[in-house]
mmCIF file of C-alpha atoms in Angstrom:
data_model
loop_
_atom_site.group_PDB
_atom_site.id
_atom_site.type_symbol
_atom_site.label_atom_id
_atom_site.label_comp_id
_atom_site.label_asym_id
_atom_site.label_seq_id
_atom_site.Cartn_x
_atom_site.Cartn_y
_atom_site.Cartn_z
ATOM 1 C CA MET A 1 0.000 0.000 0.000
ATOM 2 C CA ASN A 2 2.792 2.372 0.944
ATOM 3 C CA GLU A 3 4.621 1.461 -2.234
ATOM 4 C CA ALA A 4 1.513 2.199 -4.285
ATOM 5 C CA LYS A 5 1.209 5.605 -2.669
ATOM 6 C CA LYS A 6 4.872 6.252 -3.335
ATOM 7 C CA LYS A 7 4.445 5.430 -7.050
ATOM 8 C CA HIS A 8 1.351 7.582 -7.228
ATOM 9 C CA GLY A 9 3.268 10.519 -5.686
ATOM 10 C CA CYS A 10 6.135 10.147 -8.137
ATOM 11 C CA VAL A 11 3.751 10.166 -11.101
ATOM 12 C CA LYS A 12 2.049 13.285 -9.711
ATOM 13 C CA TRP A 13 5.323 15.203 -9.473
ATOM 14 C CA ILE A 14 6.398 14.110 -12.949
ATOM 15 C CA LEU A 15 3.140 15.424 -14.378
ATOM 16 C CA ILE A 16 3.563 18.718 -12.522
ATOM 17 C CA ILE A 17 7.158 19.146 -13.736
ATOM 18 C CA LEU A 18 6.190 18.382 -17.334
ATOM 19 C CA GLY A 19 3.071 20.562 -17.211
ATOM 20 C CA VAL A 20 4.708 23.796 -16.003
ATOM 21 C CA PRO A 21 6.695 24.481 -19.227
ATOM 22 C CA CYS A 22 3.620 23.684 -21.297
ATOM 23 C CA LEU A 23 1.548 26.074 -19.231
ATOM 24 C CA ILE A 24 4.174 28.802 -19.579
ATOM 25 C CA GLY A 25 4.208 28.269 -23.339
ATOM 26 C CA VAL A 26 0.435 28.543 -23.562
ATOM 27 C CA LEU A 27 0.349 31.723 -21.470
ATOM 28 C CA SER A 28 3.146 33.256 -23.534
ATOM 29 C CA GLY A 29 1.220 32.483 -26.674
ATOM 30 C CA ILE A 30 -1.895 34.141 -25.316
ATOM 31 C CA PHE A 31 -0.387 37.286 -23.755
ATOM 32 C CA GLY A 32 2.870 37.698 -25.618
ATOM 33 C CA GLY A 33 1.994 36.458 -29.073
ATOM 34 C CA ASN A 34 -0.593 39.173 -29.749
ATOM 35 C CA SER A 35 1.886 41.868 -28.690
ATOM 36 C CA THR A 36 4.537 40.535 -31.060
ATOM 37 C CA GLU A 37 2.029 40.272 -33.865
ATOM 38 C CA LYS A 38 0.849 43.834 -33.203
ATOM 39 C CA ASN A 39 4.393 45.189 -33.216
ATOM 40 C CA ASP A 40 5.109 43.410 -36.480
ATOM 41 C CA SER A 41 1.898 44.824 -37.909
ATOM 42 C CA ASP A 42 2.753 48.361 -36.730
ATOM 43 C CA SER A 43 6.200 48.028 -38.270
ATOM 44 C CA ARG A 44 4.757 46.931 -41.598
ATOM 45 C CA ASP A 45 2.209 49.769 -41.533
ATOM 46 C CA SER A 46 4.918 52.384 -40.863
ATOM 47 C CA GLN A 47 7.087 51.068 -43.667
ATOM 48 C CA GLN A 48 4.105 51.101 -46.022
ATOM 49 C CA VAL A 49 3.314 54.748 -45.203
ATOM 50 C CA ILE A 50 6.909 55.797 -45.855
ATOM 51 C CA THR A 51 6.907 53.901 -49.133
ATOM 52 C CA ASP A 52 3.607 55.462 -50.182
ATOM 53 C CA LYS A 53 4.934 58.969 -49.433
ATOM 54 C CA SER A 54 8.111 58.320 -51.381
ATOM 55 C CA VAL A 55 6.166 57.070 -54.373
ATOM 56 C CA GLN A 56 3.753 59.991 -54.142
ATOM 57 C CA LYS A 57 6.574 62.554 -54.096
ATOM 58 C CA GLU A 58 8.286 60.843 -57.026
ATOM 59 C CA ASN A 59 5.103 60.638 -59.087
ATOM 60 C CA ASN A 60 3.816 64.109 -58.188
ATOM 61 C CA PRO A 61 6.697 66.600 -58.147
ATOM 62 C CA VAL A 62 5.894 70.259 -57.507
ATOM 63 C CA THR A 63 5.852 71.976 -60.900
ATOM 64 C CA TRP A 64 4.431 75.017 -62.631
ATOM 65 C CA ASP A 65 0.713 74.751 -63.352
ATOM 66 C CA ILE A 66 0.491 75.101 -67.142
ATOM 67 C CA ASN A 67 -2.647 75.747 -69.162
ATOM 68 C CA VAL A 68 -2.756 75.905 -72.983
ATOM 69 C CA GLU A 69 -5.768 77.081 -74.956
ATOM 70 C CA LYS A 70 -6.399 77.710 -78.626
ATOM 71 C CA ASP A 71 -7.160 81.288 -79.643
ATOM 72 C CA GLU A 72 -10.271 80.969 -81.820
ATOM 73 C CA MET A 73 -9.525 84.209 -83.703
ATOM 74 C CA THR A 74 -5.906 83.501 -84.645
ATOM 75 C CA ASP A 75 -5.576 79.716 -84.151
ATOM 76 C CA SER A 76 -2.498 80.468 -82.054
ATOM 77 C CA LYS A 77 -1.797 79.097 -78.561
ATOM 78 C CA ASN A 78 -2.559 81.061 -75.427
ATOM 79 C CA ILE A 79 -0.283 79.793 -72.655
ATOM 80 C CA TRP A 80 -0.359 80.411 -68.908
ATOM 81 C CA ALA A 81 2.146 79.032 -66.394
ATOM 82 C CA ALA A 82 1.642 79.766 -62.693
ATOM 83 C CA ILE A 83 3.029 78.879 -59.262
ATOM 84 C CA LYS A 84 1.769 79.856 -55.809
ATOM 85 C CA SER A 85 4.011 80.913 -52.945
ATOM 86 C CA ASP A 86 4.907 78.405 -50.238
ATOM 87 C CA ASN A 87 4.491 81.041 -47.530
ATOM 88 C CA TYR A 88 1.932 83.713 -46.740
ATOM 89 C CA ILE A 89 1.581 86.892 -44.710
ATOM 90 C CA GLU A 90 -1.192 88.086 -42.434
ATOM 91 C CA GLN A 91 -2.305 91.674 -42.942
ATOM 92 C CA GLU A 92 -4.358 94.030 -40.833
ATOM 93 C CA PHE A 93 -7.880 95.332 -41.534
ATOM 94 C CA PRO A 94 -9.300 95.605 -44.154
ATOM 95 C CA TYR A 95 -7.067 92.941 -45.743
ATOM 96 C CA GLN A 96 -6.965 90.496 -42.840
ATOM 97 C CA GLY A 97 -6.595 86.827 -43.664
ATOM 98 C CA LEU A 98 -3.905 84.683 -45.225
ATOM 99 C CA THR A 99 -2.279 86.386 -48.204
ATOM 100 C CA TYR A 100 -0.374 84.247 -50.701
ATOM 101 C CA SER A 101 1.297 85.454 -53.884
ATOM 102 C CA THR A 102 1.200 83.944 -57.373
ATOM 103 C CA ILE A 103 3.566 84.273 -60.322
ATOM 104 C CA THR A 104 1.957 83.925 -63.743
ATOM 105 C CA VAL A 105 3.914 83.823 -67.002
ATOM 106 C CA ARG A 106 1.601 84.371 -69.954
ATOM 107 C CA TYR A 107 1.815 84.340 -73.728
ATOM 108 C CA MET A 108 -0.933 85.615 -76.023
ATOM 109 C CA LYS A 109 -0.208 86.484 -79.646
ATOM 110 C CA LYS A 110 -1.965 89.855 -79.413
ATOM 111 C CA TYR A 111 -0.054 90.858 -76.259
ATOM 112 C CA GLY A 112 3.177 88.883 -76.397
ATOM 113 C CA TYR A 113 4.819 87.667 -73.180
ATOM 114 C CA ASP A 114 3.780 88.982 -69.761
ATOM 115 C CA VAL A 115 4.780 88.248 -66.173
ATOM 116 C CA LEU A 116 2.111 88.977 -63.578
ATOM 117 C CA LEU A 117 2.568 89.095 -59.809
ATOM 118 C CA THR A 118 -0.646 88.714 -57.835
ATOM 119 C CA ILE A 119 -1.616 88.678 -54.160
ATOM 120 C CA ASP A 120 -4.852 87.296 -52.725
ATOM 121 C CA ARG A 121 -5.817 90.598 -51.106
ATOM 122 C CA GLY A 122 -4.327 94.010 -50.418
ATOM 123 C CA GLN A 123 -2.399 96.478 -52.565
ATOM 124 C CA ILE A 124 0.919 96.195 -54.368
ATOM 125 C CA VAL A 125 2.132 99.777 -54.348
ATOM 126 C CA GLY A 126 4.868 101.657 -56.184
ATOM 127 C CA ASN A 127 5.488 104.986 -57.859
ATOM 128 C CA SER A 128 7.479 105.388 -61.059
ATOM 129 C CA ILE A 129 8.166 109.047 -60.200
ATOM 130 C CA ASN A 130 10.132 108.261 -57.030
ATOM 131 C CA GLY A 131 11.379 104.912 -58.339
ATOM 132 C CA SER A 132 9.551 102.738 -55.806
ATOM 133 C CA ASN A 133 7.702 100.666 -58.430
ATOM 134 C CA TYR A 134 9.942 97.623 -58.283
ATOM 135 C CA VAL A 135 10.236 94.173 -56.757
ATOM 136 C CA THR A 136 13.477 92.437 -55.778
ATOM 137 C CA VAL A 137 13.866 88.877 -57.029
ATOM 138 C CA ARG A 138 16.394 86.203 -56.127
ATOM 139 C CA PHE A 139 16.704 83.046 -58.218
ATOM 140 C CA ASP A 140 18.218 79.943 -56.572
ATOM 141 C CA GLY A 141 20.234 81.933 -54.049
ATOM 142 C CA GLY A 142 21.856 84.121 -56.706
ATOM 143 C CA THR A 143 22.366 87.877 -56.661
ATOM 144 C CA PRO A 144 19.119 89.810 -56.035
ATOM 145 C CA LYS A 145 17.784 91.576 -59.117
ATOM 146 C CA LYS A 146 15.285 94.427 -59.388
ATOM 147 C CA TYR A 147 12.348 94.373 -61.787
ATOM 148 C CA THR A 148 10.198 97.444 -62.222
ATOM 149 C CA PHE A 149 6.470 96.994 -62.709
ATOM 150 C CA ASN A 150 3.399 98.679 -64.146
ATOM 151 C CA ASP A 151 -0.145 98.675 -62.816
ATOM 152 C CA PRO A 152 -2.873 96.909 -64.849
ATOM 153 C CA GLU A 153 -5.184 99.033 -66.979
ATOM 154 C CA ASP A 154 -8.246 97.909 -65.028
ATOM 155 C CA GLY A 155 -6.937 99.569 -61.864
ATOM 156 C CA SER A 156 -6.581 96.335 -59.884
ATOM 157 C CA THR A 157 -4.380 96.721 -56.815
ATOM 158 C CA GLU A 158 -3.698 93.001 -56.364
ATOM 159 C CA THR A 159 -1.792 92.534 -59.640
ATOM 160 C CA VAL A 160 1.190 94.162 -61.360
ATOM 161 C CA PHE A 161 2.975 93.504 -64.670
ATOM 162 C CA LEU A 162 6.756 93.157 -64.544
ATOM 163 C CA ASN A 163 9.016 94.855 -67.064
ATOM 164 C CA ASN A 164 11.934 92.927 -68.602
ATOM 165 C CA GLN A 165 9.595 89.960 -68.614
ATOM 166 C CA LYS A 166 11.621 87.834 -71.041
ATOM 167 C CA ASP A 167 14.641 87.963 -68.748
ATOM 168 C CA PHE A 168 12.446 86.923 -65.810
ATOM 169 C CA MET A 169 10.979 84.060 -67.820
ATOM 170 C CA GLU A 170 14.388 82.767 -68.931
ATOM 171 C CA ARG A 171 15.569 82.692 -65.323
ATOM 172 C CA CYS A 172 12.427 80.766 -64.329
ATOM 173 C CA LYS A 173 13.435 78.101 -66.850
ATOM 174 C CA LYS A 174 16.629 77.488 -64.852
ATOM 175 C CA SER A 175 15.474 77.960 -61.262
ATOM 176 C CA LYS A 176 13.793 75.816 -58.621
ATOM 177 C CA GLU A 177 13.493 78.519 -55.972
ATOM 178 C CA ILE A 178 12.339 82.095 -56.457
ATOM 179 C CA LYS A 179 12.127 84.706 -53.707
ATOM 180 C CA ILE A 180 10.267 87.941 -54.368
ATOM 181 C CA GLU A 181 10.250 90.974 -52.100
ATOM 182 C CA MET A 182 7.360 93.255 -53.032
ATOM 183 C CA PRO A 183 5.995 96.517 -51.617
ATOM 184 C CA LEU A 184 2.545 96.197 -50.056
ATOM 185 C CA TYR A 185 0.348 98.944 -48.678
ATOM 186 C CA GLN A 186 0.726 99.101 -44.870
ATOM 187 C CA ALA A 187 2.608 95.782 -44.898
ATOM 188 C CA GLY A 188 6.189 96.804 -45.744
ATOM 189 C CA ARG A 189 8.120 94.691 -48.233
ATOM 190 C CA PRO A 190 7.470 91.037 -47.336
ATOM 191 C CA VAL A 191 9.288 88.213 -49.110
ATOM 192 C CA PHE A 192 7.285 85.472 -50.814
ATOM 193 C CA VAL A 193 9.051 82.162 -51.500
ATOM 194 C CA PHE A 194 8.225 79.935 -54.465
ATOM 195 C CA HIS A 195 9.688 76.435 -54.785
ATOM 196 C CA VAL A 196 9.322 73.831 -57.518
ATOM 197 C CA ASP A 197 11.018 70.471 -58.070
ATOM 198 C CA LYS A 198 11.457 71.262 -61.760
ATOM 199 C CA PRO A 199 12.176 74.622 -63.424
ATOM 200 C CA LEU A 200 9.639 76.078 -65.830
ATOM 201 C CA GLU A 201 9.244 73.969 -68.989
ATOM 202 C CA TRP A 202 7.578 76.198 -71.538
ATOM 203 C CA PRO A 203 5.281 74.382 -74.014
ATOM 204 C CA GLN A 204 6.341 74.472 -77.650
#
């Protein structure tokens, strides 16, 4: 009888010793396995996002927005190329709000080439009598250059036409960054920054 009890006790301890590692393995699978799987999933998701962004940047570089239309009277091409500033300024009343600037290079057979500078709101000011009708432009970190401007015939205060427009256009064809300092009414001479991944490619 005592020997039977002894054998029974030995078997009991053997089962306990063998069962503990199995139990630990099961618990690890339940509580640890999900965590590992989640971390692996998070890692894959992060890598996928980075890949998607890289592909998106490669497939959608920042370029000039170009629009070509046919002139019904002359059958010639009317071409507009425009970029909007990366930065903005905030003006006081009555021009409060975010103010961006836009550069537009235009060709129309009846007018020739034009370069327009536009702001969302406010007044671009300058006087040809005292020589204040100019903007200062810097292409790709080069030497700043002055371009005088004229007001539009319709009296708009948000747009001006640059002189020496062909020189400006040729520099746009070689530059990825353009900085323009322009005189604004009651806002000093803020600098607007324009950046593209590719210089201006003018349609033929």
